[in-house]
mmCIF file of C-alpha atoms in Angstrom:
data_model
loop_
_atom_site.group_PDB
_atom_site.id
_atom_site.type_symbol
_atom_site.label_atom_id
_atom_site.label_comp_id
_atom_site.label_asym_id
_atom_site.label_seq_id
_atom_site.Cartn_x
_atom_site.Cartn_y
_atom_site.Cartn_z
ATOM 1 C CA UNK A 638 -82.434 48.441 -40.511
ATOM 2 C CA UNK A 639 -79.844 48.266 -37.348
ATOM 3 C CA UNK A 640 -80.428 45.323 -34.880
ATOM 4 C CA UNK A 641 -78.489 45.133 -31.346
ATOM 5 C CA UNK A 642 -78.454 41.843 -30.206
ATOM 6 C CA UNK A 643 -76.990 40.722 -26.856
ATOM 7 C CA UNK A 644 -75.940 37.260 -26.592
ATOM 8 C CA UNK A 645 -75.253 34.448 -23.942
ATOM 9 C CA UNK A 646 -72.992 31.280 -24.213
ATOM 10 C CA UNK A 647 -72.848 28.461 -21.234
ATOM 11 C CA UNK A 648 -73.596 25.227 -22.894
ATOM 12 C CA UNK A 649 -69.917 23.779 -21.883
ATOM 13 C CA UNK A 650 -66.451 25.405 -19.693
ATOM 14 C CA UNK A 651 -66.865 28.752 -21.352
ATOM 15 C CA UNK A 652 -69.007 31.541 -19.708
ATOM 16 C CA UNK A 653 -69.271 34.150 -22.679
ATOM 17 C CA UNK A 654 -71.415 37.272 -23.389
ATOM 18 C CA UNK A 655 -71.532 39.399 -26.635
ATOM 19 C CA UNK A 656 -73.040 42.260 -27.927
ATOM 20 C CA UNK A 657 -73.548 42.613 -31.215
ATOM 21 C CA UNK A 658 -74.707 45.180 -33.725
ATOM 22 C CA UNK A 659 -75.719 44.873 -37.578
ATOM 23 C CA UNK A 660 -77.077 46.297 -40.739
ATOM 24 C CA UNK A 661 -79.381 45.035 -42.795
ATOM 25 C CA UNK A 662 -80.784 46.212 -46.310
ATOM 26 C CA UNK A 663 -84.281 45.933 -47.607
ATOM 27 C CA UNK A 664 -84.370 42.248 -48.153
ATOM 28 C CA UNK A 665 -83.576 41.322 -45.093
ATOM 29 C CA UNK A 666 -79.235 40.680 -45.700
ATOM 30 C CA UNK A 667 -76.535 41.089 -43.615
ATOM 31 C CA UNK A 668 -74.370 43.808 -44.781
ATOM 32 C CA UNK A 669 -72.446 44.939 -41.987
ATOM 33 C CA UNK A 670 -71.616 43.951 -38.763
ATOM 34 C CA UNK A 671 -70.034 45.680 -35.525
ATOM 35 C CA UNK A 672 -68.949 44.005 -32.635
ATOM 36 C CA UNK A 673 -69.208 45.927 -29.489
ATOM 37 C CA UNK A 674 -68.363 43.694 -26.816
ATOM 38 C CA UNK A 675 -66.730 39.943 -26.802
ATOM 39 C CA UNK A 676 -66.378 38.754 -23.157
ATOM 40 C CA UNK A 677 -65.256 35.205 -22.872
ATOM 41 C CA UNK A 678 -64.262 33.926 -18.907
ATOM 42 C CA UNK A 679 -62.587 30.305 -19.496
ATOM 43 C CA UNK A 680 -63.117 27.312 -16.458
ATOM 44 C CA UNK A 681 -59.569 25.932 -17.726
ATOM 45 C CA UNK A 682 -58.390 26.352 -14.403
ATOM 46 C CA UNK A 683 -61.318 24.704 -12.524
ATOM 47 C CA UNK A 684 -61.351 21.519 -14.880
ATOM 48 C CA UNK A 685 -57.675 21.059 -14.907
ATOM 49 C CA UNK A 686 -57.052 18.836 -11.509
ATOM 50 C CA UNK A 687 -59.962 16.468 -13.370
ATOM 51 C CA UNK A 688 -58.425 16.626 -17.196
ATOM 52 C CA UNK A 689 -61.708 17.049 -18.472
ATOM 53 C CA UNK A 690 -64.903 19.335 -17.937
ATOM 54 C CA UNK A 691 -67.176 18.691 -14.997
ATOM 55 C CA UNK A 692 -70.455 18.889 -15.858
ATOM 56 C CA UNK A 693 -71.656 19.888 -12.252
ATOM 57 C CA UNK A 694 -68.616 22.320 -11.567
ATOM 58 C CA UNK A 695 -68.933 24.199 -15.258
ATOM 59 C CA UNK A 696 -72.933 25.221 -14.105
ATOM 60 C CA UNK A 697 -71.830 26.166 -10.674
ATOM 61 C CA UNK A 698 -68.709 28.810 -12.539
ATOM 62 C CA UNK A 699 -71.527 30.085 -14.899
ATOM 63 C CA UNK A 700 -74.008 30.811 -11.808
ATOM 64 C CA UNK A 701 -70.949 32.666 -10.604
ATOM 65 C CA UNK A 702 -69.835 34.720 -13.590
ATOM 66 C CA UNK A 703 -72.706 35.185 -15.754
ATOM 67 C CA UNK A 704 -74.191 38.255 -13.914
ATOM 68 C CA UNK A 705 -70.719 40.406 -13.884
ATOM 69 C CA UNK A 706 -69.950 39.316 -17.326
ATOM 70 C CA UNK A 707 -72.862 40.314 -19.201
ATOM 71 C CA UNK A 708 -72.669 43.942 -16.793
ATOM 72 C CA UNK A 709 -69.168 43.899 -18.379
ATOM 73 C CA UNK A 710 -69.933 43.005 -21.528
ATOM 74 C CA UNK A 711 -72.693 46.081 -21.577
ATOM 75 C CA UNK A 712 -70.149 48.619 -19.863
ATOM 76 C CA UNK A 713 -67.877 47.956 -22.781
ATOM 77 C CA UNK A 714 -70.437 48.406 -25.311
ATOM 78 C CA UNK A 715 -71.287 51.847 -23.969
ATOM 79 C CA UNK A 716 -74.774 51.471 -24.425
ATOM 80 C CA UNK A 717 -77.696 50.514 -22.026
ATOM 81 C CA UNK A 718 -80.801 48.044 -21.737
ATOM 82 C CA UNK A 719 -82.840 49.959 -23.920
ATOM 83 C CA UNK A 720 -80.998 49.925 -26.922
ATOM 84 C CA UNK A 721 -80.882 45.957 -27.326
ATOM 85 C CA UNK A 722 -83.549 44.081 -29.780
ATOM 86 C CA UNK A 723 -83.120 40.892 -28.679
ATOM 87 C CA UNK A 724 -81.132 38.288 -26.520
ATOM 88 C CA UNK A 725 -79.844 35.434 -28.135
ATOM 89 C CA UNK A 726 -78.526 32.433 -26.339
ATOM 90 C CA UNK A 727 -77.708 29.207 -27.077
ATOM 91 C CA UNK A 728 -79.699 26.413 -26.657
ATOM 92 C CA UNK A 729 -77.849 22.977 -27.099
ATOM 93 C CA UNK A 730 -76.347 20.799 -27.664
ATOM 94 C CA UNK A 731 -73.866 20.760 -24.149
ATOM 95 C CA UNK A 732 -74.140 20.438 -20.567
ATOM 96 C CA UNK A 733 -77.565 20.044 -19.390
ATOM 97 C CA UNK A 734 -76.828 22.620 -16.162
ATOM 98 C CA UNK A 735 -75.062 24.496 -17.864
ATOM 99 C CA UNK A 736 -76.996 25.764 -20.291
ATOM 100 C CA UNK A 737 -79.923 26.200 -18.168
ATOM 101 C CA UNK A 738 -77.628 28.668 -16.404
ATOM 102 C CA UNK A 739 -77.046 30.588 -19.858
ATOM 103 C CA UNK A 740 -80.827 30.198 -20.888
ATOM 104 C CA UNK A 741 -82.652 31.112 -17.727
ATOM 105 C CA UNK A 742 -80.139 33.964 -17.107
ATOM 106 C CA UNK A 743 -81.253 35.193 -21.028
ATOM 107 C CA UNK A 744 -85.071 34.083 -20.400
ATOM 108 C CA UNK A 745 -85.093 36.002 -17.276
ATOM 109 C CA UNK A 746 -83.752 39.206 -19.280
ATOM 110 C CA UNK A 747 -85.854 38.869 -22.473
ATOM 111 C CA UNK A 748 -88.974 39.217 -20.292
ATOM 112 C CA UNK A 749 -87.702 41.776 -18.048
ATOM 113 C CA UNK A 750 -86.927 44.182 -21.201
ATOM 114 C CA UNK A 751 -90.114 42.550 -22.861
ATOM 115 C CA UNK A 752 -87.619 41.837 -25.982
ATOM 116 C CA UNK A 753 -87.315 38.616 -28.322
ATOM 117 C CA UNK A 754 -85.046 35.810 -27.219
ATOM 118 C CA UNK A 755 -84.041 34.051 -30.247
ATOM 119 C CA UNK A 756 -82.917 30.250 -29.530
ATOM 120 C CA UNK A 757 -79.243 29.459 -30.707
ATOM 121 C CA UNK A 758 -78.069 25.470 -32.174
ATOM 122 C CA UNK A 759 -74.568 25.931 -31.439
ATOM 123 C CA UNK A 760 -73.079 23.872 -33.913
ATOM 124 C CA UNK A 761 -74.615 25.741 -36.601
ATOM 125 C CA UNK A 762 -73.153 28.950 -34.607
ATOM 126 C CA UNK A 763 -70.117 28.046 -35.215
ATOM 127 C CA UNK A 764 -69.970 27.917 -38.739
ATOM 128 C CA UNK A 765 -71.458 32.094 -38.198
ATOM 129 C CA UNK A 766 -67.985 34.031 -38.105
ATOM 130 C CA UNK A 767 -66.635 31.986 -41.507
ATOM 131 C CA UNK A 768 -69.880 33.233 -43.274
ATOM 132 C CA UNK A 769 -69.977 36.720 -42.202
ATOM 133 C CA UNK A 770 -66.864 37.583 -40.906
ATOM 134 C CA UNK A 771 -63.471 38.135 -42.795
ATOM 135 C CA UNK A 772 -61.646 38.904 -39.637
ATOM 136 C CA UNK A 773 -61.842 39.511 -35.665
ATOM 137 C CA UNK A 774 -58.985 40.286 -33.422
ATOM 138 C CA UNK A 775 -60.863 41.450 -30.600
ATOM 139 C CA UNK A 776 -58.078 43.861 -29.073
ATOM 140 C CA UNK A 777 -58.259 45.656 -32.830
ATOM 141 C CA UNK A 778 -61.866 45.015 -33.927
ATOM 142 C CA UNK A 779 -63.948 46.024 -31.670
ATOM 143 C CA UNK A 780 -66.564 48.448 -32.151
ATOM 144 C CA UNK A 781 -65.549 48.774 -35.876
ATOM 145 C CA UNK A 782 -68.001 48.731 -38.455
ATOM 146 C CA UNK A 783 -66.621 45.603 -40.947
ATOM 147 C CA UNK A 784 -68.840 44.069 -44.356
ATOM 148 C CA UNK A 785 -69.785 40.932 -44.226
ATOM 149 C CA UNK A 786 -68.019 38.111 -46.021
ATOM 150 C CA UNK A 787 -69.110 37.282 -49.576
ATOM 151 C CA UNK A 788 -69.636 33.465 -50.027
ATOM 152 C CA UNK A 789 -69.599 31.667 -53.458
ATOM 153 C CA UNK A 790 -72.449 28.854 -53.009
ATOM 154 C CA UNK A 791 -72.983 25.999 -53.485
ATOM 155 C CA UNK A 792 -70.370 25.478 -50.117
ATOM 156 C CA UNK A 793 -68.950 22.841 -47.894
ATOM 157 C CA UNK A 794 -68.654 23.264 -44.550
ATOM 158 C CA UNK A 795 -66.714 21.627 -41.842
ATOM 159 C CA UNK A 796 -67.463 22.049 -37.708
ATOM 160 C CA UNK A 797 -64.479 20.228 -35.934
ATOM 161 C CA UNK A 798 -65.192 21.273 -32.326
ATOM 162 C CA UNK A 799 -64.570 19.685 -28.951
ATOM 163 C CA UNK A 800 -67.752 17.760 -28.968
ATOM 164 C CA UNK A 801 -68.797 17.672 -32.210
ATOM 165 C CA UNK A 802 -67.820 17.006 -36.027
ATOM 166 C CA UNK A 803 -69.951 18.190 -38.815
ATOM 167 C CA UNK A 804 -69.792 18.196 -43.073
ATOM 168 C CA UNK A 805 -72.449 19.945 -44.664
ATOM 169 C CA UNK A 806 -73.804 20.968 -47.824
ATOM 170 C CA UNK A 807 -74.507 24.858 -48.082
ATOM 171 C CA UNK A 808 -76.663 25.544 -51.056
ATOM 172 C CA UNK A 809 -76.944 29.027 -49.777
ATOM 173 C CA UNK A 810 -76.901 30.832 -46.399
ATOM 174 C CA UNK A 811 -79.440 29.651 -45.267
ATOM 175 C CA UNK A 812 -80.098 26.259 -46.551
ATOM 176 C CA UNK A 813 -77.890 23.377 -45.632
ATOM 177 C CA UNK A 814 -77.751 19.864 -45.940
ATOM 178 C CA UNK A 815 -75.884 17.450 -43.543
ATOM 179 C CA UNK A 816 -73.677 14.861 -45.346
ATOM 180 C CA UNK A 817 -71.840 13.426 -42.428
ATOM 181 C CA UNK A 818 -71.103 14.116 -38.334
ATOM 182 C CA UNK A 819 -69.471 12.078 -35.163
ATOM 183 C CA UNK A 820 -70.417 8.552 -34.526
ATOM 184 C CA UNK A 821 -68.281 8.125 -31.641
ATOM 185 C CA UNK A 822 -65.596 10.433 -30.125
ATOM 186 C CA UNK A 823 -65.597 14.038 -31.883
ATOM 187 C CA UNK A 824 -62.225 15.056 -33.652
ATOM 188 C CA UNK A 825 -61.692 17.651 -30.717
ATOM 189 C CA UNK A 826 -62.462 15.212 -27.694
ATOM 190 C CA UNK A 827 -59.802 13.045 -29.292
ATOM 191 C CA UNK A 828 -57.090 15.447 -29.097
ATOM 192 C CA UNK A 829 -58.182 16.137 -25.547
ATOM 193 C CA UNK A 830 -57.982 12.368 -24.163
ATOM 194 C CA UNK A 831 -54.972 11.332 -26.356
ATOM 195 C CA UNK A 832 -53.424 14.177 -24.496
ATOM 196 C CA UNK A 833 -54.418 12.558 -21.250
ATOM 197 C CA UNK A 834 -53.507 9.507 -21.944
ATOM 198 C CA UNK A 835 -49.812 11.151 -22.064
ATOM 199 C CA UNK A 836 -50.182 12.645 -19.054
ATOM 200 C CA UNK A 837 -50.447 16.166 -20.429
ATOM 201 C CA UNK A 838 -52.813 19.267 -18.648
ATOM 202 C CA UNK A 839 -56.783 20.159 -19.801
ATOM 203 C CA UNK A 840 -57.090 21.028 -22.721
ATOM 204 C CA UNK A 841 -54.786 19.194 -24.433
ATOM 205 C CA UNK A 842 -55.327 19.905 -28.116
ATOM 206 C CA UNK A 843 -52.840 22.717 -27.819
ATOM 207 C CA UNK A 844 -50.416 20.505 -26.462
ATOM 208 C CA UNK A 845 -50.592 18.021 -28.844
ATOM 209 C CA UNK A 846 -49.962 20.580 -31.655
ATOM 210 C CA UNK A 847 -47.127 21.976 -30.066
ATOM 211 C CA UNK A 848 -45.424 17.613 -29.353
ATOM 212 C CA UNK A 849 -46.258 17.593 -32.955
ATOM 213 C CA UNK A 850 -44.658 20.168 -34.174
ATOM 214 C CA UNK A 851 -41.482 19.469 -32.046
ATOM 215 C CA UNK A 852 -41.442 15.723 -33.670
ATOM 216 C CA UNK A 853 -41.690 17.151 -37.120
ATOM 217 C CA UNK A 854 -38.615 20.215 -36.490
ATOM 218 C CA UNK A 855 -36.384 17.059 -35.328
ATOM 219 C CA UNK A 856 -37.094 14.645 -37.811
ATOM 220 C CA UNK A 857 -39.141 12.160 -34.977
ATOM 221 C CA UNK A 858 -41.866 11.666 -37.245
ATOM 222 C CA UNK A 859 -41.981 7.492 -38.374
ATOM 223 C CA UNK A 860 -41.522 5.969 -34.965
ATOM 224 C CA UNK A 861 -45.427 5.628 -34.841
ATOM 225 C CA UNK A 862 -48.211 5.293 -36.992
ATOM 226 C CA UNK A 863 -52.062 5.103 -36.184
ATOM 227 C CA UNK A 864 -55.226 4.397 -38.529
ATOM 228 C CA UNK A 865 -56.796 7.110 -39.920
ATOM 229 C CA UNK A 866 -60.412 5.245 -40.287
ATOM 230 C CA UNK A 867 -60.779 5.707 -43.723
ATOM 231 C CA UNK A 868 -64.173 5.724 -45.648
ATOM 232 C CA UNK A 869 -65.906 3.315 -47.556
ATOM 233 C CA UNK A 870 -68.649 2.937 -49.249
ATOM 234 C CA UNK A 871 -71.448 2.879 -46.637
ATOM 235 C CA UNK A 872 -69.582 5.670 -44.841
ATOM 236 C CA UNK A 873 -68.015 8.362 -46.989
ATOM 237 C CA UNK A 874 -68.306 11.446 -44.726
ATOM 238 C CA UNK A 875 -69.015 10.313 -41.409
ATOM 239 C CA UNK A 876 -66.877 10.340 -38.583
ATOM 240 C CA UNK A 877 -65.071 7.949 -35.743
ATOM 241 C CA UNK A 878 -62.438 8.397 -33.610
ATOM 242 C CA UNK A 879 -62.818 6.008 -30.453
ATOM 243 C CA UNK A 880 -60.748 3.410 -32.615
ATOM 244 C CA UNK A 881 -57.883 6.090 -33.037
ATOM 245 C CA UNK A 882 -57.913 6.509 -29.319
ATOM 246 C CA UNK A 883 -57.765 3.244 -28.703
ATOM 247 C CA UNK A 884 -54.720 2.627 -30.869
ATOM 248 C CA UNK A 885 -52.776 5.501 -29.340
ATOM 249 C CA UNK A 886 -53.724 4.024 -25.785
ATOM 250 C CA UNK A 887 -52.637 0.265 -26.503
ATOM 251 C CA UNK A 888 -49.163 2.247 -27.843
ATOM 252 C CA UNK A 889 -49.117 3.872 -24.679
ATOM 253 C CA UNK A 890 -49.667 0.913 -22.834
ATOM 254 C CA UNK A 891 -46.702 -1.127 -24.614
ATOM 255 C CA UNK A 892 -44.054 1.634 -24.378
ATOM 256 C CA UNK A 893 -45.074 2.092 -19.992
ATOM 257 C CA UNK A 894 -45.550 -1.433 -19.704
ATOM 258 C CA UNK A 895 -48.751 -1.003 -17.961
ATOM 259 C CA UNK A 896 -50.698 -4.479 -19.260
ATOM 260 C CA UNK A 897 -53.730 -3.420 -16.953
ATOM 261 C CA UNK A 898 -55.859 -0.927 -15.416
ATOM 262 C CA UNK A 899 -55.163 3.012 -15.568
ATOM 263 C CA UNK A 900 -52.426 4.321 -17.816
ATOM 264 C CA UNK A 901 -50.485 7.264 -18.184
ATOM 265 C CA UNK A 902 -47.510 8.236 -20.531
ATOM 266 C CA UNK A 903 -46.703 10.938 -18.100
ATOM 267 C CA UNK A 904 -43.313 9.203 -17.133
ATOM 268 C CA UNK A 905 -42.691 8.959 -21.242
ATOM 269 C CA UNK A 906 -39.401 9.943 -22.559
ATOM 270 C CA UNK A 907 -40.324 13.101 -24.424
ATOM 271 C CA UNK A 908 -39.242 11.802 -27.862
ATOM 272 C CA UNK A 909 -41.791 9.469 -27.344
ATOM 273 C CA UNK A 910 -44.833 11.793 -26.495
ATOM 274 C CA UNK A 911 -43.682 14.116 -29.531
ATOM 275 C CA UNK A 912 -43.638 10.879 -32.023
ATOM 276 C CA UNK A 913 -47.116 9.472 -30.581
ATOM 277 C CA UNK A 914 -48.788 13.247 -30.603
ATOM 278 C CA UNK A 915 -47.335 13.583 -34.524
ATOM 279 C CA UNK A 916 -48.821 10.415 -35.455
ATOM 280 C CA UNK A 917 -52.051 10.754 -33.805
ATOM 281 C CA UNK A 918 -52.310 14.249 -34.742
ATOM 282 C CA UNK A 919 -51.537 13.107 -38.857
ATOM 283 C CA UNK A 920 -53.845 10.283 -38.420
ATOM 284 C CA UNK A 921 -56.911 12.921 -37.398
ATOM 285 C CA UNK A 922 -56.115 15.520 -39.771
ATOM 286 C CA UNK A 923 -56.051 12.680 -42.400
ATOM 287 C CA UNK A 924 -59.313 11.448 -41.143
ATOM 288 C CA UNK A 925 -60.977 15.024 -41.786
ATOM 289 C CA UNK A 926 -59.175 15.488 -45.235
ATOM 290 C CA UNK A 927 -60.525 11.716 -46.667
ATOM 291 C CA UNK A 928 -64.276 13.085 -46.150
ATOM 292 C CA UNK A 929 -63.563 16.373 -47.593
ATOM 293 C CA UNK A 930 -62.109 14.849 -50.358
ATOM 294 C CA UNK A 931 -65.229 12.713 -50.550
ATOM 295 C CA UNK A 932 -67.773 15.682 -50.803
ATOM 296 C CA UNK A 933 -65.599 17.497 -53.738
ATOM 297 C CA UNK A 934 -66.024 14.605 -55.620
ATOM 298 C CA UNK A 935 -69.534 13.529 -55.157
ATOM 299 C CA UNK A 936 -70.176 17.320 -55.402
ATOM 300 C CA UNK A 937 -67.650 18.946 -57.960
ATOM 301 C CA UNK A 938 -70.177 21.964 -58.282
ATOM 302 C CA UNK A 939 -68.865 22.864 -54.682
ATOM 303 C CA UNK A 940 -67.283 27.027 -54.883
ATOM 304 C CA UNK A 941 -66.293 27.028 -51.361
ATOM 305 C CA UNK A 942 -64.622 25.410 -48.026
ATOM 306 C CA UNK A 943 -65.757 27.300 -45.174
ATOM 307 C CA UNK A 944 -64.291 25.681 -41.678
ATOM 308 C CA UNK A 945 -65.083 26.255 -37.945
ATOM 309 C CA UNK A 946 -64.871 24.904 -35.023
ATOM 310 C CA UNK A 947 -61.879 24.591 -31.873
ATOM 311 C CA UNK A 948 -59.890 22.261 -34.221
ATOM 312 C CA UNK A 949 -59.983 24.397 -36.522
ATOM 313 C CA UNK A 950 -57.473 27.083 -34.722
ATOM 314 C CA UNK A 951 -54.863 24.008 -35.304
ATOM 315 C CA UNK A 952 -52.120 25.746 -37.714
ATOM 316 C CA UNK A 953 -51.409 22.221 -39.060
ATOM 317 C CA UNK A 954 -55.466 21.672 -39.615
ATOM 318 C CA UNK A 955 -55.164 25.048 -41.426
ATOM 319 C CA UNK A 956 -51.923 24.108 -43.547
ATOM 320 C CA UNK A 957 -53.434 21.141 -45.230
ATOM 321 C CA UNK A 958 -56.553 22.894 -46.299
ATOM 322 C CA UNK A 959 -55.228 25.616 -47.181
ATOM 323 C CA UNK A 960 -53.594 23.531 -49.951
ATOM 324 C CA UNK A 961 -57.141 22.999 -51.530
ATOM 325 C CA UNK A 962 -57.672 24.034 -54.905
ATOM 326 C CA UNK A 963 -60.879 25.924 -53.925
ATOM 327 C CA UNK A 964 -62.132 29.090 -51.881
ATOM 328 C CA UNK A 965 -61.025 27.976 -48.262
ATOM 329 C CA UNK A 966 -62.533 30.448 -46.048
ATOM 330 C CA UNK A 967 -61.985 29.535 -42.162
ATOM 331 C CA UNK A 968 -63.447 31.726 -39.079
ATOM 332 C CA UNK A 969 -60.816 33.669 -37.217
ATOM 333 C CA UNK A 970 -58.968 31.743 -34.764
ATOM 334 C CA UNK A 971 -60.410 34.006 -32.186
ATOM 335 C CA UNK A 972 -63.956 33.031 -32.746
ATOM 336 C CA UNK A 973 -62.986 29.265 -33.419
ATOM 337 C CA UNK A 974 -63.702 27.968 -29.697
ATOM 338 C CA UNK A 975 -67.004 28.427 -27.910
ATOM 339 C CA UNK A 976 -67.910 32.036 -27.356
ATOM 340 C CA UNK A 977 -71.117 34.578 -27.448
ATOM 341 C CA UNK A 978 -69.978 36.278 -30.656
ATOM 342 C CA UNK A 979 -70.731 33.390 -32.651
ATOM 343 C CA UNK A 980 -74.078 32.811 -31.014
ATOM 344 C CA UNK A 981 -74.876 36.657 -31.740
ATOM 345 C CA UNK A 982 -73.874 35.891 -35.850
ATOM 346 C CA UNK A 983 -76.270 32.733 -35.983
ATOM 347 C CA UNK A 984 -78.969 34.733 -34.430
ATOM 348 C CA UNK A 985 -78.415 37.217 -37.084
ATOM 349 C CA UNK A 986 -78.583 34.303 -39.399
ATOM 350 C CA UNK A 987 -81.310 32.475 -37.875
ATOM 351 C CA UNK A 988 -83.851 34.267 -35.687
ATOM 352 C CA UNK A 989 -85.356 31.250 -34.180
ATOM 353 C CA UNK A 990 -87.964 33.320 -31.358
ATOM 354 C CA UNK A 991 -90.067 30.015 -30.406
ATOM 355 C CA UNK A 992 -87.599 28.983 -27.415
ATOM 356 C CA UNK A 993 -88.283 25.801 -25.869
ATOM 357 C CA UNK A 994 -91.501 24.708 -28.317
ATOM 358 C CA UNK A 995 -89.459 24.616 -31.028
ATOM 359 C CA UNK A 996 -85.594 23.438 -30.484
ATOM 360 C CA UNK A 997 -82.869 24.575 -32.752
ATOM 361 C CA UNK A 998 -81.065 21.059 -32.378
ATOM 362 C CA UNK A 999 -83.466 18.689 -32.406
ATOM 363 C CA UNK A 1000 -82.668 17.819 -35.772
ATOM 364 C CA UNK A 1001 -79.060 16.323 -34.857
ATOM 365 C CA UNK A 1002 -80.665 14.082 -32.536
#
């Protein structure tokens, strides 16, 4: 059976369409995949000047894209209304207005083509391209027919994304069990307001990486040290990084001499941001690694690491799992921060058609 599904992302500062298109055998599995379009229009630009997303701006750049993009994304394709099964689109957790853009936009369609719209969690979507994909580069994959990824179960999985942090329990595809996820500040929004704090541009995970990385080729690496909030018995896979923050901030604070109000380590020698953003940055990764560590050895019948997310495009992230004496499977980098393709997958994965009476993420709340 082929399926064509178009689908929508908006829930944050990404305006994203994809178009899908997938084989499945008797029983109902996956078994090959081709993706047709991958559109993906950023708001970097617009959120920038405020180092962080505005909620009220990001809805106001998806009212303005989301029309030309999808008309894009069904140009590329080379096919037409008719041919599409269903519109998928996600449905939380993120911005309130913006993901009413994204789901009225895909409600509005659905009933015009009298199709299914299938309802998208997209935490859970982005865990999609490590479980079914092996690769995507989209300048070289595109419309290419590619078999889907073959996953030893049980699994682990880990979600490090902007907003989110998630370690689950994958008995198969479909079933999954939640061990541990964010109490505070997500791994990703960390990286983001550390990077603020030194005075760097939106988004500053990438910049970070790159301080890092310049501390560690010239030896700048034991100026600084932060906690890495390490488990304990009452919390062995959960996660917290407002205390991390908090510690890189009061560092900040000593080395400026700011004692109150608004800082900024803008005006920081840049030996000084490179040793901070290697110490934070080992202190975070170390943070993720502990509760890994945690679920291999409360679960040694674990086959596989599969690993998503925006964080998860860190090469440094990616080193020290790599190093893992199991299956580490993570999505391609390209499908790692938010887009449509990954909403597509999920809906492949999880054809949830009951829309607002029954929401995909209520169970996180």
């Amino acid at each position: 059976m082929q399926l064509t599904i178009l689908s929508i992302e908006s829930s944050c500062d990404e305006t994203a369409v994809s178009i899908i298109r997938a084989l499945k055998d008797n029983q109902g599995n996956i078994t090959k995949i081709n993706i047709l379009a991958h559109e993906v229009e950023s708001q970097n630009e617009s959120h920038a000047p405020f180092g962080g997303v505005v909620p009220e701006v990001a809805a106001r750049d998806h009212l303005a894209k989301i029309y030309d993009i999808t008309n894009n994304a069904l140009s590329k394709a080379g096919i037409n209304n008719s041919e599409l099964n269903a519109i998928a689109v996600t449905m939380g957790p993120g911005l309130i207005g913006a993901l009413m853009v994204g789901v009225l936009f895909a409600r509005g369609l659905a009933l015009s083509l009298q199709i299914p719209l299938i309802s998208v969690n997209h935490v859970d979507a982005h865990l999609a391209p490590a479980l079914l994909l092996k690769k995507f580069i989209p300048k070289n994959d595109l419309n290419i027919w590619q078999e889907t990824q073959q996953i030893s179960f049980p699994a682990l999985a880990l979600t490090v994304s902007g907003g989110h942090c998630h370690l689950s329990l994958l008995k198969s595809i479909q079933e999954k069990i939640i061990l541990g996820k964010s109490l505070d500040d997500a791994c990703g929004e960390a990286f983001d307001k550390v990077a603020k704090l030194l005075g760097l541009n939106y988004p500053g995970g990438p910049f970070i990486e790159v301080l890092a990385k310049q501390a560690e080729l010239n030896g700048n690496t034991n100026e600084f040290s932060f906690p890495s909030k390490p488990s304990n018995k009452e919390n062995r896979y959960h996660f917290s990084y407002s205390g991390l923050k908090t510690a890189v901030m009061e560092v900040i604070r000593k080395e400026t001499g700011i004692k109150k109000g608004k800082i900024t380590g803008k005006d920081l020698p840049i030996e000084k941001k490179q040793s901070i953003a290697f110490a934070f940055q080992q202190a975070a990764l170390k943070q993720l690694f502990d509760r890994v560590e945690n679920a291999l050895k409360d679960n040694p019948e674990i086959q596989t690491i599969l690993i998503a997310g925006g964080v998860a495009q860190n090469l440094k992230f990616r080193e020290i799992f790599s190093n893992i004496n199991k299956q580490v499977i993570f999505a391609p980098p390209s499908l790692c921060s938010d887009n449509a393709t990954m909403i597509g997958l999920q809906a492949l994965l999880n054809s949830n058609q009951n829309g607002f009476i029954d929401h995909p993420y209520a169970k996180y709340f």
